[in-house]
Coordinates of C-alpha atoms in Angstrom, one line a residue:
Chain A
X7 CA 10.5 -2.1 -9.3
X8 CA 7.9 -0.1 -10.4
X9 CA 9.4 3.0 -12.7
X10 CA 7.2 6.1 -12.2
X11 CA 7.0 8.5 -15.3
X12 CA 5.4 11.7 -15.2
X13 CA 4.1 13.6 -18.5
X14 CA 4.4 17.5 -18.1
X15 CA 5.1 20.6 -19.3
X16 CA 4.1 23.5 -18.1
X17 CA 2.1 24.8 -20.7
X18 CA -1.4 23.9 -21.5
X19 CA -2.7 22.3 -25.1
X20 CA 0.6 20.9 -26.2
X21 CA 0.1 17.6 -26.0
X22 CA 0.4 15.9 -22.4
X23 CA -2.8 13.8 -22.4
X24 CA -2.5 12.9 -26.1
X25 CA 1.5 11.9 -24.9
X26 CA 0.3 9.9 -21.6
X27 CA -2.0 7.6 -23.5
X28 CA -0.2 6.8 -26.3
X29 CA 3.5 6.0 -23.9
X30 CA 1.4 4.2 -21.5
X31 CA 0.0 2.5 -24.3
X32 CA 3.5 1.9 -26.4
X33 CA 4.9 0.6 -23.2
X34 CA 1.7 -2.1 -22.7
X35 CA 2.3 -2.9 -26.4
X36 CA 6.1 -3.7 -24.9
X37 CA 4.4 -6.3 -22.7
X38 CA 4.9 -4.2 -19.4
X39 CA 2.3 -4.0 -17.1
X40 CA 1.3 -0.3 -17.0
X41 CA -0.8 2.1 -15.4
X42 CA -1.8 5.7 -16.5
X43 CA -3.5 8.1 -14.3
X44 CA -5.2 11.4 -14.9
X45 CA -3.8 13.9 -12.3
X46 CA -6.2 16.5 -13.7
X47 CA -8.8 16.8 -10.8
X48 CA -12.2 18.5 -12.3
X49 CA -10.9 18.6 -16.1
X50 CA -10.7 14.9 -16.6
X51 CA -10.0 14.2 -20.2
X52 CA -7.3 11.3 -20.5
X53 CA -10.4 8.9 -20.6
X54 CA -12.0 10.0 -23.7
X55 CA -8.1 9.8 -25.4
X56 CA -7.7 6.5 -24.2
X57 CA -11.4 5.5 -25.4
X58 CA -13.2 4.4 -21.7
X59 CA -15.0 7.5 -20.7
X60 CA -18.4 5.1 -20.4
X61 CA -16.5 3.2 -18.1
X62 CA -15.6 5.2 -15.3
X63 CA -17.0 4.2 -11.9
X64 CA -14.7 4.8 -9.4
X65 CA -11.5 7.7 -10.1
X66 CA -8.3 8.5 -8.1
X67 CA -9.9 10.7 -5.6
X68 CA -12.1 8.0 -4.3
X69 CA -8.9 5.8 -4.1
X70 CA -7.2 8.4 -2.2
X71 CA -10.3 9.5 0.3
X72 CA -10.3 5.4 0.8
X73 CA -14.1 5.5 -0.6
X74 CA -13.1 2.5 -3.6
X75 CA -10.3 0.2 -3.3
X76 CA -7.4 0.3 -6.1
X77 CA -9.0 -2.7 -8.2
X78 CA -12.1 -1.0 -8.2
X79 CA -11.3 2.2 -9.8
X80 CA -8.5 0.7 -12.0
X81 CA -10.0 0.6 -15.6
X82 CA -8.7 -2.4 -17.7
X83 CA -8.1 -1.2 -21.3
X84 CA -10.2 -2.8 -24.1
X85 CA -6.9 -3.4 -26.4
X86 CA -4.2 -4.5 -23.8
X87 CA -5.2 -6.4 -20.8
X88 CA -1.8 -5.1 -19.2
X89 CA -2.9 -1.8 -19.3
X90 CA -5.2 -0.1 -16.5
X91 CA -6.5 3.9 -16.9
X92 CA -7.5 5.5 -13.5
X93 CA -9.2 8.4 -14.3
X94 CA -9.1 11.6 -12.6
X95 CA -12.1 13.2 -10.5
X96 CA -14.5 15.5 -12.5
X97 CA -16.4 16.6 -9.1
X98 CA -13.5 17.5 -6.8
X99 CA -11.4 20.6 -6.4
X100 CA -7.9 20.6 -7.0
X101 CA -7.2 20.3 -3.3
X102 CA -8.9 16.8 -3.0
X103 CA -5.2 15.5 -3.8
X104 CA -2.8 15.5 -1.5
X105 CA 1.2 14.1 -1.1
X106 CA 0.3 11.6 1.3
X107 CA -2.9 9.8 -0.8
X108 CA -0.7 10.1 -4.1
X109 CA 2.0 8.3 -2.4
X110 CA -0.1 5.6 -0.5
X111 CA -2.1 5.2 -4.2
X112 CA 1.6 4.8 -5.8
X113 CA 2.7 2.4 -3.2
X114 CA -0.1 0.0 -3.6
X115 CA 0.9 -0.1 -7.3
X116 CA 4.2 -1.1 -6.8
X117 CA 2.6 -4.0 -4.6
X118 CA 0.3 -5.0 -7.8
X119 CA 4.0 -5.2 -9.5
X120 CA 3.3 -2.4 -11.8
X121 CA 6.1 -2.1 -14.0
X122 CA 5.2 1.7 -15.1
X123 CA 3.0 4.0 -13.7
X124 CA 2.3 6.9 -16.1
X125 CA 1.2 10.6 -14.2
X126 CA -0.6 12.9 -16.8
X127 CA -0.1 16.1 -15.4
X128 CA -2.6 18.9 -15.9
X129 CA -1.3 22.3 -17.4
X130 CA 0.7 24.6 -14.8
X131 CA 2.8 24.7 -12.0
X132 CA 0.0 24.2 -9.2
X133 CA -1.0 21.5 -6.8
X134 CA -1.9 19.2 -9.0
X135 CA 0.9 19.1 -11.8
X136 CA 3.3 19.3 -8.7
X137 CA 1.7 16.3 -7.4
X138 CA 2.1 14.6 -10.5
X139 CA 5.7 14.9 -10.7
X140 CA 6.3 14.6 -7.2
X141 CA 7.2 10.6 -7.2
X142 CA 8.5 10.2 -10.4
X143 CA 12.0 8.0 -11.4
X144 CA 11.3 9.7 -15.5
X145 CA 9.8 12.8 -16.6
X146 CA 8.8 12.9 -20.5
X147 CA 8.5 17.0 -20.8
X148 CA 6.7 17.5 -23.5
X149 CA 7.0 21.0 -25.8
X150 CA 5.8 22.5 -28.6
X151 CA 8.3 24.7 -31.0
X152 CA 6.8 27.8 -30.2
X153 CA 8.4 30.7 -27.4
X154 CA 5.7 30.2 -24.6
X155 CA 5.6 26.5 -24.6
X156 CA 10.1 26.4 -24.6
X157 CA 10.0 28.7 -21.7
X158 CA 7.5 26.8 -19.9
X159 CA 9.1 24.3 -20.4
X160 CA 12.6 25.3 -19.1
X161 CA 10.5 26.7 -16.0
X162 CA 9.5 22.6 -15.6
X163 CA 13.0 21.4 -16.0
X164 CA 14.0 23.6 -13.1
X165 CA 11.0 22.3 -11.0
X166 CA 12.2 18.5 -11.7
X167 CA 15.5 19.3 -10.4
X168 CA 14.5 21.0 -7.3
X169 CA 11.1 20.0 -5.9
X170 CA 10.9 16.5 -6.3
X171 CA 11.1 13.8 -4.7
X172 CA 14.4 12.7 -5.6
X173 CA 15.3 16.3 -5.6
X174 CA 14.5 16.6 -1.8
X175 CA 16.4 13.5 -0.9
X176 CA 19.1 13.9 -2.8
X177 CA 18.9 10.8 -4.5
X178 CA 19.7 10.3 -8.2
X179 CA 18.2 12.9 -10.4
X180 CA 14.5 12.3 -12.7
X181 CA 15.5 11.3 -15.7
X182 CA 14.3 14.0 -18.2
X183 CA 13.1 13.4 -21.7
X184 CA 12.3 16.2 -23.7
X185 CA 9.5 15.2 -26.4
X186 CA 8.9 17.7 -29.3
X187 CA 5.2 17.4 -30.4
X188 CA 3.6 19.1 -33.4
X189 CA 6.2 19.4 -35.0
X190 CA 6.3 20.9 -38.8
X191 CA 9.3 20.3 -40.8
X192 CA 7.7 22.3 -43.9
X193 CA 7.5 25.3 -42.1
X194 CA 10.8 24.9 -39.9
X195 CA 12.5 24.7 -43.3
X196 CA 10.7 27.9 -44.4
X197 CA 12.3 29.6 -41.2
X198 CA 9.0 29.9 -39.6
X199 CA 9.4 27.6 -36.9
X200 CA 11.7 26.6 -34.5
X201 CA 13.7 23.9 -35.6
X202 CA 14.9 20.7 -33.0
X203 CA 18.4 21.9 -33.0
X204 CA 16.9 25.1 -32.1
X205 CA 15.0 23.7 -28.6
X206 CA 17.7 21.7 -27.7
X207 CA 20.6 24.4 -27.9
X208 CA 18.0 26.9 -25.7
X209 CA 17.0 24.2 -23.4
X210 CA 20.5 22.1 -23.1
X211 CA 18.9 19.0 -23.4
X212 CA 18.9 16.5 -26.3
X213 CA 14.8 15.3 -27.5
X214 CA 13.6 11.6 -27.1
X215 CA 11.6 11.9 -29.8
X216 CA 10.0 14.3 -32.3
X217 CA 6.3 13.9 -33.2
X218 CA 5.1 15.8 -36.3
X219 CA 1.7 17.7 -36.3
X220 CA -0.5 15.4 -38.2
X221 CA -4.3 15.2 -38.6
X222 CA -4.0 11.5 -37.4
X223 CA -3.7 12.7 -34.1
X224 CA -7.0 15.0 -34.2
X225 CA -8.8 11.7 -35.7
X226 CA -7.4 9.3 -33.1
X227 CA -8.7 11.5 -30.4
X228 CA -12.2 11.7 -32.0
X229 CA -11.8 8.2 -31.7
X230 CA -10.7 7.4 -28.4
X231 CA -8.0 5.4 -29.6
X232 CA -4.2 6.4 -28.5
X233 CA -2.7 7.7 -31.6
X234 CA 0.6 5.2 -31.2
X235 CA -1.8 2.5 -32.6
X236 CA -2.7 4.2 -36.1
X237 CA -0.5 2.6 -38.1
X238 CA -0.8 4.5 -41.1
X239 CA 0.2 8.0 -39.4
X240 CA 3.6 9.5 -39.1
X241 CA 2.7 10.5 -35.8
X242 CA 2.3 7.4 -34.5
X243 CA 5.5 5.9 -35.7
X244 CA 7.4 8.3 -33.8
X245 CA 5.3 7.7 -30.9
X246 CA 6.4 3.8 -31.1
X247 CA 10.3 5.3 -31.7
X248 CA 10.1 7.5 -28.7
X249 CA 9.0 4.4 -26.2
X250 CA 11.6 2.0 -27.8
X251 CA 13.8 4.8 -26.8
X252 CA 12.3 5.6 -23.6
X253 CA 13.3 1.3 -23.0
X254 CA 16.9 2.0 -24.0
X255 CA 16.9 1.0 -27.4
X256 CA 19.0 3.1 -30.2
X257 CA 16.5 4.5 -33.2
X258 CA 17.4 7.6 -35.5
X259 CA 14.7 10.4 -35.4
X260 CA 12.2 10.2 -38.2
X261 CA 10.1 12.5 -40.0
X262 CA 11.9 15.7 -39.9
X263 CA 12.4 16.5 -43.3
X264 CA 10.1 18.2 -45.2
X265 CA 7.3 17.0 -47.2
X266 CA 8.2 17.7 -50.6
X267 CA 4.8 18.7 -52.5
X268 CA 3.3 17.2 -55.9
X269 CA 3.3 18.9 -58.8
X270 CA -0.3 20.0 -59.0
X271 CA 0.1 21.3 -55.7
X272 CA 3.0 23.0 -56.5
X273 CA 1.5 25.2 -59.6
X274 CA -1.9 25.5 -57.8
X275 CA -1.3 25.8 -54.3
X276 CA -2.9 23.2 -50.7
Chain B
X24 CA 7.6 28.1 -55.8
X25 CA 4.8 27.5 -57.9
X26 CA 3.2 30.5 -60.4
X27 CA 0.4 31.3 -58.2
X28 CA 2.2 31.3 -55.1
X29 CA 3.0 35.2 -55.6
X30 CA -0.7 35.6 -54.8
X31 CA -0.3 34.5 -51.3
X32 CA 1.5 36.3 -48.8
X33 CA 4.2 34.5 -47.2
X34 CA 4.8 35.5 -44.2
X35 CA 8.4 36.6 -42.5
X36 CA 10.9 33.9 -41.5
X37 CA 10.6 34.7 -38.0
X38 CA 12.3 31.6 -36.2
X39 CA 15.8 33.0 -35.2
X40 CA 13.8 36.2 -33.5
X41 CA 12.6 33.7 -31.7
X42 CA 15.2 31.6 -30.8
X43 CA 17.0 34.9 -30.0
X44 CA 14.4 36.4 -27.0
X45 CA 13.9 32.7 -26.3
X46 CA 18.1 32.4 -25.5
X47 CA 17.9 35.7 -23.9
X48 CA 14.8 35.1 -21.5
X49 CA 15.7 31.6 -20.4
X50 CA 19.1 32.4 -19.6
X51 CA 18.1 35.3 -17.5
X52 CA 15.2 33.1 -15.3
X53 CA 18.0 30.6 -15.0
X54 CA 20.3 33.1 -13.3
X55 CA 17.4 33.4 -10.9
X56 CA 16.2 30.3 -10.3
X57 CA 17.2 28.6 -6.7
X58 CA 17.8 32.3 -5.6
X59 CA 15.7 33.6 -3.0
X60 CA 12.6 33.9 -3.0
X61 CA 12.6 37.6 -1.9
X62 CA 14.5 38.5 -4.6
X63 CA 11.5 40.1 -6.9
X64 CA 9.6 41.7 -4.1
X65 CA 13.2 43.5 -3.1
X66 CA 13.6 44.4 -6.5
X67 CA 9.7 45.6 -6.0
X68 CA 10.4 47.4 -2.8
X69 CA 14.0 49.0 -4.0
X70 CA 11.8 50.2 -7.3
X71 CA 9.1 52.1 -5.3
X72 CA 12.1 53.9 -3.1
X73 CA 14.2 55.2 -6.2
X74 CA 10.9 56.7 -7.9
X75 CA 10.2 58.7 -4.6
X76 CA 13.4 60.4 -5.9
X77 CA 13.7 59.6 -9.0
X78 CA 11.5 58.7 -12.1
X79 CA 13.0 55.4 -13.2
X80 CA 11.3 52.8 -15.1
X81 CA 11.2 49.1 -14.0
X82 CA 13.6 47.7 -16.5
X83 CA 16.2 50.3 -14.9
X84 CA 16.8 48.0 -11.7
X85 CA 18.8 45.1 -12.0
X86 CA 19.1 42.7 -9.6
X87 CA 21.7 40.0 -9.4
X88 CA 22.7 37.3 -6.9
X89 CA 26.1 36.1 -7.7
X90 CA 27.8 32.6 -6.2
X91 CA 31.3 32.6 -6.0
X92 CA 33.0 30.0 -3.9
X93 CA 31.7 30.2 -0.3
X94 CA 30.1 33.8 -0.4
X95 CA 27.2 35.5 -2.5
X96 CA 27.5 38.8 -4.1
X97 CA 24.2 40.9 -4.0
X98 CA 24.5 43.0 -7.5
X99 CA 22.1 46.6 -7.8
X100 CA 22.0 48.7 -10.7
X101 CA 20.1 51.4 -10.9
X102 CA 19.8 53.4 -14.8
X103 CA 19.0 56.6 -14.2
X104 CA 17.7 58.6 -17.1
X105 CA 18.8 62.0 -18.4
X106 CA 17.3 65.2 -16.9
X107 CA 16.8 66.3 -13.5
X108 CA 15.5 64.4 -10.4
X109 CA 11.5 64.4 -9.5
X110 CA 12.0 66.6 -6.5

Protein backbone atom coordinates (compact mmCIF):
# COMPACT_ATOMS: atom_id res chain seq x y z
CA UNK A 1 0.00 0.00 0.00
CA UNK A 2 1.42 3.07 -0.96
CA UNK A 3 0.77 5.93 2.01
CA UNK A 4 0.32 9.33 0.40
CA UNK A 5 1.53 12.33 2.61
CA UNK A 6 0.94 15.75 1.73
CA UNK A 7 3.17 18.75 3.18
CA UNK A 8 1.03 22.09 3.54
CA UNK A 9 0.03 24.88 5.15
CA UNK A 10 -1.48 27.51 3.88
CA UNK A 11 0.87 30.14 4.35
CA UNK A 12 3.93 30.77 2.23
CA UNK A 13 7.86 30.76 3.56
CA UNK A 14 7.25 28.64 6.60
CA UNK A 15 8.86 25.80 5.69
CA UNK A 16 6.99 23.26 3.33
CA UNK A 17 9.74 22.49 0.84
CA UNK A 18 12.47 22.54 3.43
CA UNK A 19 9.80 19.92 5.39
CA UNK A 20 9.11 17.76 2.14
CA UNK A 21 12.80 17.02 1.48
CA UNK A 22 14.00 16.30 4.67
CA UNK A 23 10.53 13.66 5.57
CA UNK A 24 10.94 12.18 2.25
CA UNK A 25 14.40 11.91 2.97
CA UNK A 26 14.07 10.67 6.93
CA UNK A 27 11.67 8.14 5.58
CA UNK A 28 14.27 6.78 2.66
CA UNK A 29 16.91 6.81 5.50
CA UNK A 30 14.02 4.35 7.17
CA UNK A 31 14.61 1.99 4.21
CA UNK A 32 11.11 2.88 2.49
CA UNK A 33 10.97 3.41 -0.91
CA UNK A 34 9.83 7.00 -1.27
CA UNK A 35 8.90 9.57 -3.70
CA UNK A 36 8.61 13.41 -3.27
CA UNK A 37 7.07 15.58 -5.77
CA UNK A 38 7.02 19.31 -6.27
CA UNK A 39 3.32 20.33 -6.69
CA UNK A 40 4.51 23.95 -7.21
CA UNK A 41 3.92 24.41 -11.07
CA UNK A 42 6.10 27.54 -12.38
CA UNK A 43 7.97 28.16 -8.89
CA UNK A 44 9.87 24.92 -8.76
CA UNK A 45 12.17 24.91 -5.88
CA UNK A 46 12.17 21.44 -4.03
CA UNK A 47 15.09 20.48 -6.44
CA UNK A 48 17.62 22.87 -5.40
CA UNK A 49 16.61 21.70 -1.46
CA UNK A 50 17.00 18.28 -2.33
CA UNK A 51 20.36 19.07 -4.28
CA UNK A 52 19.32 17.79 -8.20
CA UNK A 53 18.36 20.89 -9.91
CA UNK A 54 21.12 19.98 -12.81
CA UNK A 55 19.31 17.01 -13.13
CA UNK A 56 15.99 17.73 -14.23
CA UNK A 57 14.94 16.40 -17.60
CA UNK A 58 11.64 15.49 -17.61
CA UNK A 59 8.98 17.11 -14.51
CA UNK A 60 5.42 16.10 -13.45
CA UNK A 61 3.63 18.03 -16.06
CA UNK A 62 5.21 16.05 -18.86
CA UNK A 63 4.18 12.83 -16.90
CA UNK A 64 0.70 14.02 -16.63
CA UNK A 65 0.32 15.48 -20.47
CA UNK A 66 1.76 11.73 -21.18
CA UNK A 67 4.89 13.60 -23.07
CA UNK A 68 7.67 11.30 -20.61
CA UNK A 69 6.92 8.14 -18.95
CA UNK A 70 7.11 7.92 -14.91
CA UNK A 71 10.72 6.36 -15.00
CA UNK A 72 11.78 9.06 -17.13
CA UNK A 73 11.07 11.99 -15.13
CA UNK A 74 11.68 10.20 -11.73
CA UNK A 75 15.02 11.60 -10.46
CA UNK A 76 17.01 9.03 -8.36
CA UNK A 77 18.64 10.84 -5.36
CA UNK A 78 22.43 10.85 -5.14
CA UNK A 79 22.38 9.71 -1.23
CA UNK A 80 19.60 7.08 -1.14
CA UNK A 81 18.84 4.99 -4.07
CA UNK A 82 15.26 4.46 -2.51
CA UNK A 83 14.55 7.83 -2.97
CA UNK A 84 13.16 9.51 -6.33
CA UNK A 85 12.40 13.59 -6.63
CA UNK A 86 9.95 14.47 -9.50
CA UNK A 87 10.22 17.93 -9.93
CA UNK A 88 7.56 20.36 -10.63
CA UNK A 89 7.11 22.32 -14.08
CA UNK A 90 8.94 25.73 -14.19
CA UNK A 91 7.19 26.59 -17.78
CA UNK A 92 3.53 25.73 -17.20
CA UNK A 93 0.69 27.57 -15.54
CA UNK A 94 -0.89 26.48 -12.61
CA UNK A 95 -3.69 24.95 -14.69
CA UNK A 96 -1.39 22.34 -16.40
CA UNK A 97 -2.39 20.07 -13.37
CA UNK A 98 -5.38 18.56 -13.19
CA UNK A 99 -7.40 15.70 -10.66
CA UNK A 100 -7.37 13.24 -13.18
CA UNK A 101 -3.34 13.40 -14.29
CA UNK A 102 -2.51 13.64 -10.42
CA UNK A 103 -4.39 10.69 -9.82
CA UNK A 104 -3.30 8.50 -12.85
CA UNK A 105 0.58 9.83 -11.82
CA UNK A 106 -0.24 8.60 -8.14
CA UNK A 107 -1.65 5.33 -9.36
CA UNK A 108 1.29 4.34 -11.40
CA UNK A 109 3.33 4.79 -8.18
CA UNK A 110 1.51 2.55 -6.17
CA UNK A 111 2.21 0.06 -9.10
CA UNK A 112 6.16 0.84 -8.76
CA UNK A 113 5.33 -0.32 -4.93
CA UNK A 114 6.03 3.09 -3.51
CA UNK A 115 5.80 2.86 -0.02
CA UNK A 116 5.41 6.87 0.44
CA UNK A 117 4.74 9.40 -1.86
CA UNK A 118 5.47 12.89 -0.48
CA UNK A 119 3.22 16.07 -2.14
CA UNK A 120 5.02 19.43 -1.53
CA UNK A 121 2.34 21.80 -1.70
CA UNK A 122 2.86 25.33 -2.93
CA UNK A 123 1.66 28.24 -0.61
CA UNK A 124 -2.28 28.93 -0.69
CA UNK A 125 -5.40 27.52 -1.03
CA UNK A 126 -5.49 27.32 -5.01
CA UNK A 127 -5.44 24.67 -7.68
CA UNK A 128 -2.35 23.54 -7.07
CA UNK A 129 -1.97 23.13 -3.11
CA UNK A 130 -5.64 21.58 -3.41
CA UNK A 131 -4.26 19.16 -5.75
CA UNK A 132 -1.62 18.38 -3.61
CA UNK A 133 -3.78 17.33 -0.79
CA UNK A 134 -6.33 15.91 -2.70
CA UNK A 135 -5.15 12.03 -2.49
CA UNK A 136 -3.50 12.02 0.59
CA UNK A 137 -3.81 9.10 3.58
CA UNK A 138 -1.32 11.88 6.01
CA UNK A 139 -1.07 15.50 5.97
CA UNK A 140 2.12 16.96 7.90
CA UNK A 141 0.71 20.77 8.33
CA UNK A 142 3.41 22.66 8.83
CA UNK A 143 3.27 26.20 11.03
CA UNK A 144 5.24 28.74 12.20
CA UNK A 145 4.46 30.38 15.84
CA UNK A 146 3.45 33.55 14.50
CA UNK A 147 -0.67 34.81 14.08
CA UNK A 148 -0.92 34.61 10.17
CA UNK A 149 0.82 31.35 9.67
CA UNK A 150 -1.71 29.63 13.04
CA UNK A 151 -4.64 30.92 11.18
CA UNK A 152 -3.60 29.67 7.91
CA UNK A 153 -3.10 26.96 9.23
CA UNK A 154 -6.53 26.29 10.97
CA UNK A 155 -8.01 27.47 7.45
CA UNK A 156 -5.87 24.07 6.08
CA UNK A 157 -7.13 21.85 8.79
CA UNK A 158 -10.66 22.69 7.77
CA UNK A 159 -9.78 22.12 4.02
CA UNK A 160 -8.40 18.40 4.99
CA UNK A 161 -11.48 17.54 6.59
CA UNK A 162 -13.83 18.65 3.97
CA UNK A 163 -12.36 18.62 0.45
CA UNK A 164 -10.44 15.71 0.19
CA UNK A 165 -10.44 12.76 -0.98
CA UNK A 166 -11.24 10.86 1.89
CA UNK A 167 -13.33 13.71 2.92
CA UNK A 168 -15.66 13.26 -0.23
CA UNK A 169 -16.02 9.59 0.18
CA UNK A 170 -16.47 9.45 3.50
CA UNK A 171 -13.71 7.19 4.21
CA UNK A 172 -11.44 7.39 7.24
CA UNK A 173 -10.28 10.80 7.90
CA UNK A 174 -6.21 12.32 6.71
CA UNK A 175 -4.32 11.78 9.37
CA UNK A 176 -3.15 15.32 10.47
CA UNK A 177 0.24 16.17 11.90
CA UNK A 178 0.83 19.49 12.94
CA UNK A 179 4.75 20.32 12.68
CA UNK A 180 6.05 23.56 14.41
CA UNK A 181 9.05 24.88 12.43
CA UNK A 182 11.29 27.75 13.45
CA UNK A 183 10.74 27.47 16.50
CA UNK A 184 12.66 29.80 19.26
CA UNK A 185 12.59 28.65 22.74
CA UNK A 186 14.80 31.85 23.85
CA UNK A 187 12.32 34.13 22.77
CA UNK A 188 9.06 31.97 23.74
CA UNK A 189 10.51 32.12 27.28
CA UNK A 190 10.89 35.91 26.97
CA UNK A 191 7.00 36.00 26.20
CA UNK A 192 7.69 37.05 22.72
CA UNK A 193 6.60 34.14 20.91
CA UNK A 194 4.05 31.75 20.87
CA UNK A 195 4.88 28.96 22.80
CA UNK A 196 3.85 24.95 21.60
CA UNK A 197 1.22 24.76 24.31
CA UNK A 198 0.08 27.90 22.88
CA UNK A 199 -0.65 26.45 18.99
CA UNK A 200 -1.95 23.42 20.18
CA UNK A 201 -4.66 24.86 22.63
CA UNK A 202 -5.80 27.46 19.56
CA UNK A 203 -5.54 24.80 16.94
CA UNK A 204 -6.83 21.52 19.12
CA UNK A 205 -4.38 19.41 17.86
CA UNK A 206 -1.28 17.98 19.58
CA UNK A 207 2.43 18.71 17.21
CA UNK A 208 4.52 15.72 15.76
CA UNK A 209 7.32 17.44 16.11
CA UNK A 210 8.98 20.82 16.87
CA UNK A 211 11.84 22.12 14.74
CA UNK A 212 13.85 24.98 16.17
CA UNK A 213 15.00 28.00 13.91
CA UNK A 214 18.60 27.27 13.36
CA UNK A 215 21.11 28.59 10.78
CA UNK A 216 21.80 24.82 9.79
CA UNK A 217 18.79 24.97 7.97
CA UNK A 218 19.73 28.27 5.83
CA UNK A 219 23.29 26.36 5.21
CA UNK A 220 21.73 22.98 4.28
CA UNK A 221 19.65 24.69 1.71
CA UNK A 222 22.66 26.63 0.19
CA UNK A 223 23.78 23.29 -0.02
CA UNK A 224 21.24 21.30 -1.53
CA UNK A 225 21.40 18.80 1.06
CA UNK A 226 18.01 18.01 3.16
CA UNK A 227 18.67 19.47 6.44
CA UNK A 228 17.57 15.93 8.36
CA UNK A 229 21.13 14.77 7.25
CA UNK A 230 23.32 17.52 9.18
CA UNK A 231 24.14 15.74 11.97
CA UNK A 232 25.52 18.42 13.92
CA UNK A 233 22.23 20.64 13.90
CA UNK A 234 19.44 20.72 16.29
CA UNK A 235 17.25 21.03 13.51
CA UNK A 236 17.97 18.12 12.05
CA UNK A 237 17.58 15.90 15.06
CA UNK A 238 14.14 16.84 15.44
CA UNK A 239 13.56 16.31 11.84
CA UNK A 240 14.80 12.48 12.35
CA UNK A 241 12.28 12.56 15.80
CA UNK A 242 9.39 13.82 13.85
CA UNK A 243 9.65 10.82 11.06
CA UNK A 244 10.30 8.09 13.74
CA UNK A 245 7.19 9.54 14.94
CA UNK A 246 5.41 9.97 11.81
CA UNK A 247 6.36 5.63 11.71
CA UNK A 248 4.67 5.19 15.00
CA UNK A 249 7.48 5.16 17.26
CA UNK A 250 7.21 7.01 20.90
CA UNK A 251 10.15 9.96 21.23
CA UNK A 252 9.79 13.00 23.79
CA UNK A 253 10.12 16.48 22.05
CA UNK A 254 13.51 17.96 22.08
CA UNK A 255 15.04 21.22 21.96
CA UNK A 256 12.46 23.40 23.50
CA UNK A 257 14.20 24.77 26.34
CA UNK A 258 16.06 27.65 26.13
CA UNK A 259 19.53 28.17 25.28
CA UNK A 260 21.09 29.36 28.37
CA UNK A 261 23.96 31.97 27.21
CA UNK A 262 27.78 32.02 28.26
CA UNK A 263 29.05 34.35 30.45
CA UNK A 264 30.80 36.75 28.04
CA UNK A 265 27.74 36.84 26.22
CA UNK A 266 25.79 37.54 29.04
CA UNK A 267 27.89 40.89 30.30
CA UNK A 268 28.48 41.89 26.63
CA UNK A 269 25.62 41.04 24.71
CA UNK A 270 25.19 38.36 20.86
CA UNK B 1 20.49 40.23 32.43
CA UNK B 2 23.83 41.21 31.77
CA UNK B 3 25.09 45.16 32.57
CA UNK B 4 24.81 46.34 29.13
CA UNK B 5 21.68 44.89 28.32
CA UNK B 6 19.89 48.15 29.65
CA UNK B 7 21.31 49.72 26.49
CA UNK B 8 19.13 47.65 24.27
CA UNK B 9 15.56 47.97 24.08
CA UNK B 10 13.68 44.90 24.76
CA UNK B 11 10.82 44.73 23.33
CA UNK B 12 7.06 44.00 24.93
CA UNK B 13 6.12 40.46 25.78
CA UNK B 14 3.54 40.28 23.29
CA UNK B 15 2.72 36.45 22.98
CA UNK B 16 -0.55 36.16 24.97
CA UNK B 17 -2.03 39.31 22.77
CA UNK B 18 -1.53 37.02 20.38
CA UNK B 19 -2.71 33.98 21.46
CA UNK B 20 -5.71 36.06 22.55
CA UNK B 21 -6.97 37.54 18.80
CA UNK B 22 -5.54 34.21 17.55
CA UNK B 23 -8.38 32.24 20.08
CA UNK B 24 -10.79 34.91 19.14
CA UNK B 25 -10.47 34.85 15.23
CA UNK B 26 -10.17 31.12 14.74
CA UNK B 27 -13.02 30.31 16.80
CA UNK B 28 -15.16 32.77 14.91
CA UNK B 29 -14.05 31.31 11.12
CA UNK B 30 -14.71 27.94 12.74
CA UNK B 31 -18.28 28.85 13.50
CA UNK B 32 -18.46 29.61 9.72
CA UNK B 33 -16.82 27.06 8.17
CA UNK B 34 -19.10 24.25 6.29
CA UNK B 35 -21.88 27.09 6.37
CA UNK B 36 -22.97 28.30 3.20
CA UNK B 37 -21.35 29.76 0.95
CA UNK B 38 -23.71 32.77 0.65
CA UNK B 39 -23.35 33.53 3.86
CA UNK B 40 -20.71 36.66 3.49
CA UNK B 41 -22.35 38.09 0.34
CA UNK B 42 -25.84 38.06 2.46
CA UNK B 43 -24.16 39.66 5.15
CA UNK B 44 -22.72 42.02 2.14
CA UNK B 45 -26.13 42.52 0.59
CA UNK B 46 -28.10 42.97 4.23
CA UNK B 47 -25.10 45.66 4.98
CA UNK B 48 -25.71 47.85 1.82
CA UNK B 49 -29.82 47.78 2.73
CA UNK B 50 -29.42 48.94 6.49
CA UNK B 51 -27.00 51.98 5.44
CA UNK B 52 -29.74 53.12 2.85
CA UNK B 53 -31.43 53.82 6.22
CA UNK B 54 -29.09 53.80 8.47
CA UNK B 55 -25.28 54.62 8.90
CA UNK B 56 -23.96 51.43 10.34
CA UNK B 57 -20.59 50.21 10.17
CA UNK B 58 -19.63 46.74 9.01
CA UNK B 59 -18.68 45.18 12.28
CA UNK B 60 -22.37 46.14 13.33
CA UNK B 61 -24.02 43.07 11.38
CA UNK B 62 -23.69 39.83 12.73
CA UNK B 63 -24.39 36.91 11.07
CA UNK B 64 -24.85 33.53 12.61
CA UNK B 65 -25.91 30.06 11.33
CA UNK B 66 -26.86 27.98 14.17
CA UNK B 67 -27.34 23.82 14.05
CA UNK B 68 -29.47 22.48 16.49
CA UNK B 69 -30.83 18.97 16.06
CA UNK B 70 -32.62 18.73 12.68
CA UNK B 71 -33.16 22.50 12.02
CA UNK B 72 -30.76 25.67 11.43
CA UNK B 73 -31.28 28.93 13.08
CA UNK B 74 -30.42 31.95 10.87
CA UNK B 75 -29.07 34.67 13.60
CA UNK B 76 -29.08 38.79 12.46
CA UNK B 77 -27.97 41.54 14.52
CA UNK B 78 -27.96 44.68 13.56
CA UNK B 79 -25.93 47.63 16.17
CA UNK B 80 -27.27 50.57 15.58
CA UNK B 81 -25.42 53.55 16.76
CA UNK B 82 -26.70 56.52 18.79
CA UNK B 83 -28.24 59.62 17.01
CA UNK B 84 -30.76 59.87 14.48
CA UNK B 85 -31.31 57.82 11.26
CA UNK B 86 -29.61 59.05 7.65
CA UNK B 87 -32.91 60.03 6.30
Amino acid sequence: MTEIIVVTSGKGGVGKTTTSASLATGLAMAGKKVAVIDFDVGLRNLDLIMGCERRVVYDFVNVVHGEATLKQALIKDKRHENLFVLAASQTRDKDALTQEGVEKVLDEMAKENFDYVVCDSPAGIEKGAHLAMYFADHAVVVVNPEVSSVRDSDRILGLLASKTRRAEKGESPIQQHLLLTRYNPNRVEAGEMLSVKDVEEILGISVVGVIPESENVLAASNAGVPVILDDNSNAGAAYKDTVARILGEERPLRFLEPVKKGFLKRVFGG
Amino acid sequence: MGILDFLKRKPEPSAGVAKERLRIIVAQERSTRGGPDYLPLLRNELLEVIRKYVNVDVEAVNINLERDSGHEVLELSVALPDGKPVI
